[in-house]
mmCIF file of C-alpha atoms and ligand atoms in Angstrom:
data_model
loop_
_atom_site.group_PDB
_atom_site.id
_atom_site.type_symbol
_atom_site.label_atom_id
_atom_site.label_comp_id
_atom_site.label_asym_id
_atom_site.label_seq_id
_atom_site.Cartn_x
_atom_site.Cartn_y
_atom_site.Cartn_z
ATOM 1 C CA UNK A 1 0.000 0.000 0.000
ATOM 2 C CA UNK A 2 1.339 3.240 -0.783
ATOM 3 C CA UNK A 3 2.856 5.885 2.118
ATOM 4 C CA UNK A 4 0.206 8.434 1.605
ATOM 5 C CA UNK A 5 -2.800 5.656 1.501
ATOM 6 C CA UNK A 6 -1.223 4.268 4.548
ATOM 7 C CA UNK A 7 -1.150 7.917 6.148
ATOM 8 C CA UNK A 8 -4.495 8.507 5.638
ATOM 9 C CA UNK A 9 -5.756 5.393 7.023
ATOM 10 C CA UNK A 10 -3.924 6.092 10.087
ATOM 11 C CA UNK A 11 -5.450 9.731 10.388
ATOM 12 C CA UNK A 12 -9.338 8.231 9.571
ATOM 13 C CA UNK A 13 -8.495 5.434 12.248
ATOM 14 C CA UNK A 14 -9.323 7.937 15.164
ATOM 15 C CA UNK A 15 -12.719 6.766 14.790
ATOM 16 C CA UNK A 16 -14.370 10.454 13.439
ATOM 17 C CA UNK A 17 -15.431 12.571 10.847
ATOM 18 C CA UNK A 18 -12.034 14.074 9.708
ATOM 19 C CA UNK A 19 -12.341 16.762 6.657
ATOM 20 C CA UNK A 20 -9.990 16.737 3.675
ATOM 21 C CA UNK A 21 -8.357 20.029 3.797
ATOM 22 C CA UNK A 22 -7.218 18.820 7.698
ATOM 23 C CA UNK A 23 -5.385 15.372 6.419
ATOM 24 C CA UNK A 24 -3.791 17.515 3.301
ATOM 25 C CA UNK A 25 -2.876 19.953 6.022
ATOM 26 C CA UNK A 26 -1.157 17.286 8.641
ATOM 27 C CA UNK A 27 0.268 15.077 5.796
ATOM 28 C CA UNK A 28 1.359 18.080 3.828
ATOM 29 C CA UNK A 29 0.091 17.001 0.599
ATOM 30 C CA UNK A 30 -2.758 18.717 -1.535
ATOM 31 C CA UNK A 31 -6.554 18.177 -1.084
ATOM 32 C CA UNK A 32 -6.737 16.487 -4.558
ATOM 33 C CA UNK A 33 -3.906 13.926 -3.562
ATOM 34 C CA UNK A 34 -6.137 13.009 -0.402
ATOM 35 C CA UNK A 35 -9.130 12.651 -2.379
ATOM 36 C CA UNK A 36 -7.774 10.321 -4.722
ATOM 37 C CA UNK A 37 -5.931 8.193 -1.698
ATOM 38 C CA UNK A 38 -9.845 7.884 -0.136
ATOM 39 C CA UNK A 39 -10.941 6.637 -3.767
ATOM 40 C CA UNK A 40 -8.457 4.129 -3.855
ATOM 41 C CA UNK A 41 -9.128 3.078 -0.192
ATOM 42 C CA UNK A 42 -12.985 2.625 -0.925
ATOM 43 C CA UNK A 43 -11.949 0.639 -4.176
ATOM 44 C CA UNK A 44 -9.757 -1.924 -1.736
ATOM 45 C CA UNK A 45 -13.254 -2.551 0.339
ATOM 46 C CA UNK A 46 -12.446 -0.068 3.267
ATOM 47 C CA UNK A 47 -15.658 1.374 4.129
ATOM 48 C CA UNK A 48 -15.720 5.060 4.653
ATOM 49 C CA UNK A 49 -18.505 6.982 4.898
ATOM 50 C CA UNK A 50 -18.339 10.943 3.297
ATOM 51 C CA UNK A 51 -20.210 13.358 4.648
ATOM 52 C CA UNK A 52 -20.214 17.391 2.663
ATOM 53 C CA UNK A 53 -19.060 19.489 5.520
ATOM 54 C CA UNK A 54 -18.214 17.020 7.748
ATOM 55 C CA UNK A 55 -15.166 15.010 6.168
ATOM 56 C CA UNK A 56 -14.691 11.160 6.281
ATOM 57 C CA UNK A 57 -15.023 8.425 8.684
ATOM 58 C CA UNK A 58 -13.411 4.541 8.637
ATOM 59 C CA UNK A 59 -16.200 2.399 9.239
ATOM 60 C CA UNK A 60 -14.307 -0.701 9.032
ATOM 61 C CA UNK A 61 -11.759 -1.855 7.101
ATOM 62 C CA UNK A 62 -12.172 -4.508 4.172
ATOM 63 C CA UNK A 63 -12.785 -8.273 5.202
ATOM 64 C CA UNK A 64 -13.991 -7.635 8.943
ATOM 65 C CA UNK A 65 -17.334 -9.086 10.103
ATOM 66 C CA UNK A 66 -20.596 -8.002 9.079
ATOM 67 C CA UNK A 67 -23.273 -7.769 11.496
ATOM 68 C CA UNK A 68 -26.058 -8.997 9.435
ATOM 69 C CA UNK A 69 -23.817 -11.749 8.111
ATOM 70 C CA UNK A 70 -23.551 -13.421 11.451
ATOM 71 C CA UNK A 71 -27.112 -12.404 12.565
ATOM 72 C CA UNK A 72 -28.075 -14.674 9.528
ATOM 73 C CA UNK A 73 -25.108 -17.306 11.160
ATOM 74 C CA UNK A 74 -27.182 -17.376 14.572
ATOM 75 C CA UNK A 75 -30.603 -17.530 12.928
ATOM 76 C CA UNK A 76 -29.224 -20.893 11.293
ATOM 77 C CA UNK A 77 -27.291 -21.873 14.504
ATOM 78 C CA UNK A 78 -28.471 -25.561 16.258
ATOM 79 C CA UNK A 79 -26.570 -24.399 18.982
ATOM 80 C CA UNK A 80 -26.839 -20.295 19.380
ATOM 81 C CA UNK A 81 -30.326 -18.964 20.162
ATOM 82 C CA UNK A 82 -29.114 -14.978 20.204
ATOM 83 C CA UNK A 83 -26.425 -12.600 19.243
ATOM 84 C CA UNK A 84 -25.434 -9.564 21.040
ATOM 85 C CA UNK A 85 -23.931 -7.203 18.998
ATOM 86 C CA UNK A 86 -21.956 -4.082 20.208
ATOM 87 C CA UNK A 87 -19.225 -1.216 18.896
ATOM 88 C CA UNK A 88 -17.546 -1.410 22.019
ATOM 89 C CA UNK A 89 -17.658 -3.027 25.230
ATOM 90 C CA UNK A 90 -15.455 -3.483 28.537
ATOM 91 C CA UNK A 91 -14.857 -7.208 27.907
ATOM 92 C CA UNK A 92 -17.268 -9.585 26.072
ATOM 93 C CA UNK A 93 -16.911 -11.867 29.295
ATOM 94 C CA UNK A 94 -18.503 -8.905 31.628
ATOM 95 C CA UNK A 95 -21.794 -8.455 28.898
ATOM 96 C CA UNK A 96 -22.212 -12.251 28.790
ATOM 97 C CA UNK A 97 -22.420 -12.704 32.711
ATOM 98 C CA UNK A 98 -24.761 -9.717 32.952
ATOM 99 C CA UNK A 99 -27.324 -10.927 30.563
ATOM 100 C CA UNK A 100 -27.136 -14.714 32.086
ATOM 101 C CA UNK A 101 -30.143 -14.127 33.498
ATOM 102 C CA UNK A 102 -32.017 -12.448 30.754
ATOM 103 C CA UNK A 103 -31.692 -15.328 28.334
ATOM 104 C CA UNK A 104 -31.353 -18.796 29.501
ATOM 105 C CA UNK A 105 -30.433 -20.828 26.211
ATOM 106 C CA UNK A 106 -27.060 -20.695 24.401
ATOM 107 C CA UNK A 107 -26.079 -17.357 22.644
ATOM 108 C CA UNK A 108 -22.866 -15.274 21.890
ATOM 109 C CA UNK A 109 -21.585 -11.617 22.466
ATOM 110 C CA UNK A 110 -19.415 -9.717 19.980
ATOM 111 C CA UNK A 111 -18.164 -6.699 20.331
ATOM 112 C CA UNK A 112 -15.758 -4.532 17.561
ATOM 113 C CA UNK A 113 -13.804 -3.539 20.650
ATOM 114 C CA UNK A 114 -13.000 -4.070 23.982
ATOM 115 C CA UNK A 115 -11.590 -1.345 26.443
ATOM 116 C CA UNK A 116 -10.765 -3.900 29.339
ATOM 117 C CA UNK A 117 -10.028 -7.389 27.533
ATOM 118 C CA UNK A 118 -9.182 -9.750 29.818
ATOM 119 C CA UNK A 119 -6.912 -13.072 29.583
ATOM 120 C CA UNK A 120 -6.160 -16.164 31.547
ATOM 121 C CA UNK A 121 -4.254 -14.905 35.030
ATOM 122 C CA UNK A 122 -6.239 -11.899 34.531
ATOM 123 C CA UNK A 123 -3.835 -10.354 32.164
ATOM 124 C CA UNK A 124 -4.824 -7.546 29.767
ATOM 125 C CA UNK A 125 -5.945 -8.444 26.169
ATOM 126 C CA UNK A 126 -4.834 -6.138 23.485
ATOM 127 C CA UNK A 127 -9.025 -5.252 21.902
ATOM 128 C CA UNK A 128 -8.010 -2.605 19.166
ATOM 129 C CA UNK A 129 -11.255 -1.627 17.263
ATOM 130 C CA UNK A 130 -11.710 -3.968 14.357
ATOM 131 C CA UNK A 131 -8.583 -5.420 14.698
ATOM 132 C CA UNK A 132 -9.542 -8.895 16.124
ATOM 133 C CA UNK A 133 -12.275 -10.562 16.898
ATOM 134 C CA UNK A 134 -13.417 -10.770 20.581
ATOM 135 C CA UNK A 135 -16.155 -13.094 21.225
ATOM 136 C CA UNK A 136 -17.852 -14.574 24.299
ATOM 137 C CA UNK A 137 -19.937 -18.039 23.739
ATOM 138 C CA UNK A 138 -22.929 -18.306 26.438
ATOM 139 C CA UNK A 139 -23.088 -22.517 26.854
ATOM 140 C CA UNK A 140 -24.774 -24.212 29.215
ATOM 141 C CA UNK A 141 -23.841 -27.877 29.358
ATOM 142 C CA UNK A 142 -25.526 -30.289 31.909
ATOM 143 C CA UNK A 143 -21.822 -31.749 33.039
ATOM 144 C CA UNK A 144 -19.601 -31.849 36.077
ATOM 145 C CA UNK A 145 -17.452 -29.143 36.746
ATOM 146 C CA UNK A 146 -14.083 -31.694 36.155
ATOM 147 C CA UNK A 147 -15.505 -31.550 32.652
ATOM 148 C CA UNK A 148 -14.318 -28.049 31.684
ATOM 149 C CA UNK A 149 -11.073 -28.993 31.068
ATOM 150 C CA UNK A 150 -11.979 -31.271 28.261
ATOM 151 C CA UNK A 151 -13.879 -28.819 27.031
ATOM 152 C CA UNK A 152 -11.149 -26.535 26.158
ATOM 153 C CA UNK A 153 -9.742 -29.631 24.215
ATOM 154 C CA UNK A 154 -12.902 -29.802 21.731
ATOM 155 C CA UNK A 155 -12.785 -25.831 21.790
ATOM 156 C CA UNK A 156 -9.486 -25.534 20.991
ATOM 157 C CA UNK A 157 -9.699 -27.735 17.746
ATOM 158 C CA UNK A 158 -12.908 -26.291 16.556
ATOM 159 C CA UNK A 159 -11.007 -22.719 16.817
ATOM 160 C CA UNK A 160 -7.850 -24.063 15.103
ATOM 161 C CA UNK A 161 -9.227 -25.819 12.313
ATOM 162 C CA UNK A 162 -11.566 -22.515 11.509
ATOM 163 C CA UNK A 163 -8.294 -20.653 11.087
ATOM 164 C CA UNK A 164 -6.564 -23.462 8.785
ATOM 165 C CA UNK A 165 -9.778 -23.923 6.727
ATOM 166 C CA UNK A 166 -10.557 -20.407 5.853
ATOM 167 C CA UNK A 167 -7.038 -18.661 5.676
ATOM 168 C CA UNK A 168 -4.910 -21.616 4.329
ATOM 169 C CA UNK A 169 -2.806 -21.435 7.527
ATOM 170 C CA UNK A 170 -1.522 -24.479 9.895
ATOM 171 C CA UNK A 171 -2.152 -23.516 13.174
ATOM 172 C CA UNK A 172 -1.392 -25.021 16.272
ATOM 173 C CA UNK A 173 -3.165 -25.856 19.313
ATOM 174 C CA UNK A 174 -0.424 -24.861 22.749
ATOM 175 C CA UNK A 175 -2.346 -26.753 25.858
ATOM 176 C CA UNK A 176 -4.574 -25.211 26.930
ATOM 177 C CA UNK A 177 -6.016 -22.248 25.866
ATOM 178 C CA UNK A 178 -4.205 -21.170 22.843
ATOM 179 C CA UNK A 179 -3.241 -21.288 19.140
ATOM 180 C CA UNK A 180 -0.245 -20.606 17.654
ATOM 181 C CA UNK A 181 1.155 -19.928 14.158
ATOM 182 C CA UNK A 182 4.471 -20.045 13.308
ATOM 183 C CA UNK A 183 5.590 -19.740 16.946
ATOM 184 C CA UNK A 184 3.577 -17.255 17.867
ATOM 185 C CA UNK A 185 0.192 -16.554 19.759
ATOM 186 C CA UNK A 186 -2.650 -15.757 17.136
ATOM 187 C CA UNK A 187 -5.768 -16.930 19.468
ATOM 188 C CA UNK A 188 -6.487 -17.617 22.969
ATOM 189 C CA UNK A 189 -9.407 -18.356 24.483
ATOM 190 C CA UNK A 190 -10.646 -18.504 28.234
ATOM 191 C CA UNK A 191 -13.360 -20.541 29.926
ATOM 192 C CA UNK A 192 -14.797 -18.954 32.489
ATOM 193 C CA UNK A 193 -17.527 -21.056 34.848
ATOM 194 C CA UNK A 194 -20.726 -20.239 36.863
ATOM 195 C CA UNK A 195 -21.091 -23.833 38.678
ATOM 196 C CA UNK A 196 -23.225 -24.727 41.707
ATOM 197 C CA UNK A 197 -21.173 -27.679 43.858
ATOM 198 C CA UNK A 198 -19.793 -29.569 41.090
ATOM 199 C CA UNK A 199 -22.440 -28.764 38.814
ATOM 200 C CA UNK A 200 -21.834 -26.489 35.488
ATOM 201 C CA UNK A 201 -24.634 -23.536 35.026
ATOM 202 C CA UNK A 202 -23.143 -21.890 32.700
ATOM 203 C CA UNK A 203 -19.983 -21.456 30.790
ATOM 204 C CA UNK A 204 -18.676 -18.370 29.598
ATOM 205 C CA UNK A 205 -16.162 -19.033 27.052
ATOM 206 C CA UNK A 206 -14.509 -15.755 25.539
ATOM 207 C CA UNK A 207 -11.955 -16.069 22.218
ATOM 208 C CA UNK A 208 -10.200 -13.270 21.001
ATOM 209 C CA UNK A 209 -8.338 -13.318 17.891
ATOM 210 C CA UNK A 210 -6.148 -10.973 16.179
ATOM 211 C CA UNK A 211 -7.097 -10.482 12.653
ATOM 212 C CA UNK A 212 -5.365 -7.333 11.338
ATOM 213 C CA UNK A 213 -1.716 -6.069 12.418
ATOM 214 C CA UNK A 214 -1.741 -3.619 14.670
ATOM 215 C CA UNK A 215 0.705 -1.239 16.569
ATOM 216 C CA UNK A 216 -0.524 -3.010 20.031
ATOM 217 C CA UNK A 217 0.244 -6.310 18.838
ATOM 218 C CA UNK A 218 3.341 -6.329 17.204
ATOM 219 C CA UNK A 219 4.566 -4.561 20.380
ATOM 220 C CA UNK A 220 3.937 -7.987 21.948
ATOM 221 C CA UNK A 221 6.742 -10.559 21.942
ATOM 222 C CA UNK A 222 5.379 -13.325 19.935
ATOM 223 C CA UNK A 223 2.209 -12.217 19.240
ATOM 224 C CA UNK A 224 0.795 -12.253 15.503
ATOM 225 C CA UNK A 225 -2.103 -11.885 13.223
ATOM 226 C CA UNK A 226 -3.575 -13.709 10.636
ATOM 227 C CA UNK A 227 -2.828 -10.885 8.253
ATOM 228 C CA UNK A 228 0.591 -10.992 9.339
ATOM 229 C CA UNK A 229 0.952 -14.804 8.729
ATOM 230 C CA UNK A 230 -1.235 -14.773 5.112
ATOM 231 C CA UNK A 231 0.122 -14.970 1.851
ATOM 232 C CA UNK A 232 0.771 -11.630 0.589
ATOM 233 C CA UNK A 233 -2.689 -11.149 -1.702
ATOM 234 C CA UNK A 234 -4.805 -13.648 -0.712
ATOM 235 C CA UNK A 235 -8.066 -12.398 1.063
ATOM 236 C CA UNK A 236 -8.566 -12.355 4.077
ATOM 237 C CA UNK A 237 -12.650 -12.175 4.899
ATOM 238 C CA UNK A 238 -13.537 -12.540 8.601
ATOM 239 C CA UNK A 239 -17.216 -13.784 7.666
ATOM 240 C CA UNK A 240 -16.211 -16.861 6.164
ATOM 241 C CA UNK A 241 -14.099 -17.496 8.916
ATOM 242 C CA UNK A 242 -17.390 -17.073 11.331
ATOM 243 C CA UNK A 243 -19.202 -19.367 9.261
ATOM 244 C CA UNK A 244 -16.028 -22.107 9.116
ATOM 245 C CA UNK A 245 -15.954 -21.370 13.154
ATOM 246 C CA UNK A 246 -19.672 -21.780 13.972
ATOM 247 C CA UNK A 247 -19.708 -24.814 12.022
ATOM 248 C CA UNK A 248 -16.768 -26.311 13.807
ATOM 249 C CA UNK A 249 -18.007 -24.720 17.491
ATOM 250 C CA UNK A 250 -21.080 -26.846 16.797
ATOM 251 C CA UNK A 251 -19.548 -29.749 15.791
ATOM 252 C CA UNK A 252 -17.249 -30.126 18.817
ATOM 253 C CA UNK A 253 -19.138 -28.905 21.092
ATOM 254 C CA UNK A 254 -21.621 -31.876 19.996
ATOM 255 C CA UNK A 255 -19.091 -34.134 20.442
ATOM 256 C CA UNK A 256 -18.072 -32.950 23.768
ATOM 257 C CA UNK A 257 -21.664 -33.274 25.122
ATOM 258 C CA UNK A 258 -21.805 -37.066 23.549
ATOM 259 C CA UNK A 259 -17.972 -38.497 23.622
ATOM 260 C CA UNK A 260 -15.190 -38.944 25.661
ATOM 261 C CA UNK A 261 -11.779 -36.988 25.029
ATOM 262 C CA UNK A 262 -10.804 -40.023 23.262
ATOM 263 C CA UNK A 263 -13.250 -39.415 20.141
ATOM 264 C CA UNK A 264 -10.514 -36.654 19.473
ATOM 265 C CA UNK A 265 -7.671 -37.470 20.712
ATOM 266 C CA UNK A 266 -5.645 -38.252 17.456
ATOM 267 C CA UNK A 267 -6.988 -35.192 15.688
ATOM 268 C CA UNK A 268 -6.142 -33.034 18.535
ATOM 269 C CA UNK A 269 -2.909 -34.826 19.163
ATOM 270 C CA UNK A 270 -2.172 -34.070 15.754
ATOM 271 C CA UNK A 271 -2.647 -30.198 16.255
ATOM 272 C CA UNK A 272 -0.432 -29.954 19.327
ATOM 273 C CA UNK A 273 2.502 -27.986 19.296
ATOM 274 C CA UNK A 274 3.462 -29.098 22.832
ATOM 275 C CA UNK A 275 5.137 -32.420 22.749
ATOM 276 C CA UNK A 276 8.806 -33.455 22.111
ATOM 277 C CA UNK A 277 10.062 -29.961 23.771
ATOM 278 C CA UNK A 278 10.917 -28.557 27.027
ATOM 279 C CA UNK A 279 8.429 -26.448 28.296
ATOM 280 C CA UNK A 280 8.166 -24.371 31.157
ATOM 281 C CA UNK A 281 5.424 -24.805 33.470
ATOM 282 C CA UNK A 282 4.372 -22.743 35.947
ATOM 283 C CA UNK A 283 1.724 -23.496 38.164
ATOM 284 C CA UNK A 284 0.602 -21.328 41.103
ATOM 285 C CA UNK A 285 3.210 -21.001 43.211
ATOM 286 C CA UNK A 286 5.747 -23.507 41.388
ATOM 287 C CA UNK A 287 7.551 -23.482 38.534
ATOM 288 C CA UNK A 288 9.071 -25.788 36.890
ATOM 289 C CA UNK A 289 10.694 -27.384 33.442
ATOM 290 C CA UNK A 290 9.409 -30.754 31.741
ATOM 291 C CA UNK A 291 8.647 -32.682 28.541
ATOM 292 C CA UNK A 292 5.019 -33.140 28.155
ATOM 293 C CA UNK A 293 4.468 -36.646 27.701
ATOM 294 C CA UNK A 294 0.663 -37.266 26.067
ATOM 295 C CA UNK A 295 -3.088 -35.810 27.452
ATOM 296 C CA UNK A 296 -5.152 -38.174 29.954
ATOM 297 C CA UNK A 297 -8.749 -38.908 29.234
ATOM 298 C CA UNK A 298 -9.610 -35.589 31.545
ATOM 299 C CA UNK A 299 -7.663 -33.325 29.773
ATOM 300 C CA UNK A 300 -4.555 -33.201 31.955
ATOM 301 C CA UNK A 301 -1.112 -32.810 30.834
ATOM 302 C CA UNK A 302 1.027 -36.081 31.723
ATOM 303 C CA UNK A 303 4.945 -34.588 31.649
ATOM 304 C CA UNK A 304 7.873 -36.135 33.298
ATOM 305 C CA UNK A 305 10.142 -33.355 34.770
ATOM 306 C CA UNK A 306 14.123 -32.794 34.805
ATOM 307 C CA UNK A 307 14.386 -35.077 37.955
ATOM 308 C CA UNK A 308 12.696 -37.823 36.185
ATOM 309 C CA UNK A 309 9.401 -37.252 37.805
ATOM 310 C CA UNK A 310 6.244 -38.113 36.147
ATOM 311 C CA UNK A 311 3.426 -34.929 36.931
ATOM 312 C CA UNK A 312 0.158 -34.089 36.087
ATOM 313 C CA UNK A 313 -0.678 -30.615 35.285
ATOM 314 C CA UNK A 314 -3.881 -29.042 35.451
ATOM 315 C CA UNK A 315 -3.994 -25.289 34.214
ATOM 316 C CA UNK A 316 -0.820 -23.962 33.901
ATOM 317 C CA UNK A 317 1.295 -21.445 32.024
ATOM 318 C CA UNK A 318 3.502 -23.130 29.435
ATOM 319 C CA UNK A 319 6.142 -21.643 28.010
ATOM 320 C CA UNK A 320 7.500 -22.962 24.795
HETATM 321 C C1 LIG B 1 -5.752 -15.653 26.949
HETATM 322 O O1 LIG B 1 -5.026 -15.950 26.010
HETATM 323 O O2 LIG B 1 -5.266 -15.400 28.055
HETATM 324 C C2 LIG B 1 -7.242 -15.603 26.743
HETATM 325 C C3 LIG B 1 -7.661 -14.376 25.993
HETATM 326 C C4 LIG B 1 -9.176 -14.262 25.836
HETATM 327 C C5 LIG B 1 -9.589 -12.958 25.189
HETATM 328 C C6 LIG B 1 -11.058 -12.948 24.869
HETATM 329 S S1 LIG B 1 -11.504 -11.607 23.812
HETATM 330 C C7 LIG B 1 -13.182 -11.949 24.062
HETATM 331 C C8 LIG B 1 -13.341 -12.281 25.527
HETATM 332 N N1 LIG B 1 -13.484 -11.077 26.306
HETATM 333 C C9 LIG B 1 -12.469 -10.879 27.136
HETATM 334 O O3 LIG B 1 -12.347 -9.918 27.914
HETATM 335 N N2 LIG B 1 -11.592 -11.883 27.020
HETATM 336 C C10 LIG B 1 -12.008 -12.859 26.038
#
């Protein structure tokens, strides 16, 4: 993309009506120049509205989801009764436990962006507007608590394989919340519970997912996107990757309710990215280095450590 193009998109990303004569002014090139940039821009699929008087706005930039699109998604869903859609929320995890109570089948929140994203060991996750996708699934599966961490499993593979089938990417799955490419974090996903005793109400189950590059994520040590890891000029369009990833949720999650880890144990296995290397494992409190050895029927991680011990880790933080 050229420097000016780029230039302008960075000056329309602030989210308001910005006139003509103000980005020729701060870029230092003429009105007609900026003009012909915004053409161009509209021709690539960015979607910007202009307004006489007012200037131009980014609505969203070319291949991100469409609301209607996944409306349409839901209507069809076996699984998702509702979608909540919003411009911009705290987290997707806070808007899914609030409305709980208000609908009391399966359904999903989306949000374009997310002011206080929120990760496994309550770290921050990096929400830019329309940069990623940031998702909360609403499920409410009549199983024991112990069940949640084979749920991840099926989750995890549904997620991965979306990415592989719609952007001709390998990904990988890194026990047990997260998927790779090329070394790096693209996806992770936490599963949050509302149980009574051992029994599961309700699970909230929030995936983010960087789509486009961004300033915030390549600041983060091995983090990526999918546009960073796709072929130069092939497209990237995040609606066919909601349709690959409701298909798959449903799927798996079917399975999960039905069958034992085992019914996907060599397709997950397959996925892995953990096994064969030294990992570092840190559990509350301890912290330690091992070889993970395979996956029990519960979804724990069997690894033998440097003193020849044979462990069993729950939910940990691995380090590759
Ligand atoms: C992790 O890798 O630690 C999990 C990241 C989960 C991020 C998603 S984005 C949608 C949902 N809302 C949140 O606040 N977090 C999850």
């Amino acid at each position: 993309m050229s420097k000016s193009k780029q230039d302008i998109l960075r000056l329309l990303k602030n989210d308001e009506y910005i006139s003509g004569q103000s980005m020729a002014d701060q870029l230092g090139i003429s009105r007609t120049s900026v003009w012909k940039s915004i053409k161009a821009l509209k021709a690539e699929g960015y979607q910007i509205t202009s307004v006489p008087n007012k200037g131009h706005r980014l609505i969203a930039p070319p291949g991100y989801i469409n609301q209607t699109a996944l409306e349409v998604l839901v209507e069809h869903s076996e699984v998702f009764g509702h979608i909540e859609y919003l411009q911009t929320v705290d987290s997707t995890q806070n808007i899914a436990f609030k409305m709980l109570d208000t609908y009391d089948g399966a359904f999903i929140v989306v949000s374009e962006e997310q002011t206080k994203g929120r990760g496994r060991f309550n770290r921050n996750w990096a929400s830019p507007k329309q940069r990623g996708l940031y998702i909360s699934l609403v499920l409410r599966p009549n199983v024991p608590l112990t069940d949640i961490i084979r749920f991840n499993l099926f989750i995890s593979l549904a997620i991965s394989k979306s990415i592989d089938e719609t952007f001709n990417l390998s990904s990988g799955i890194k026990w047990p919340n997260d998927i790779y490419i090329n070394n790096k974090k693209v996806c992770g996903f936490l599963t949050e519970v509302v149980s009574e005793g051992n029994a599961v109400n309700a699970v909230v189950c929030g995936i983010g997912i960087n789509i486009f590059n961004d300033a915030a994520l390549s600041s983060l040590p091995r983090a990526t996107s999918i546009e960073a890891e796709m072929a130069e000029g092939e497209g990237l369009d995040t609606d066919i990757f909601m349709k690959h990833l409701f298909r798959n949720l449903e799927h798996y999650y079917g399975l999960f309710l039905k069958h034992p880890f085992t019914a996907i144990r060599d397709e997950w296995k397959a996925k892995s990215i953990i096994f064969d290397k030294y990992l570092k494992i840190s559990e509350t409190g301890d912290s330690f280095m091992a070889r993970a050895l395979d996956i029990d029927e519960g979804g724990f991680l069997e690894v033998v450590d440097e003193n020849g011990r044979l462990r069993r880790v729950i939910s940990a933080d691995i380090e590759l």
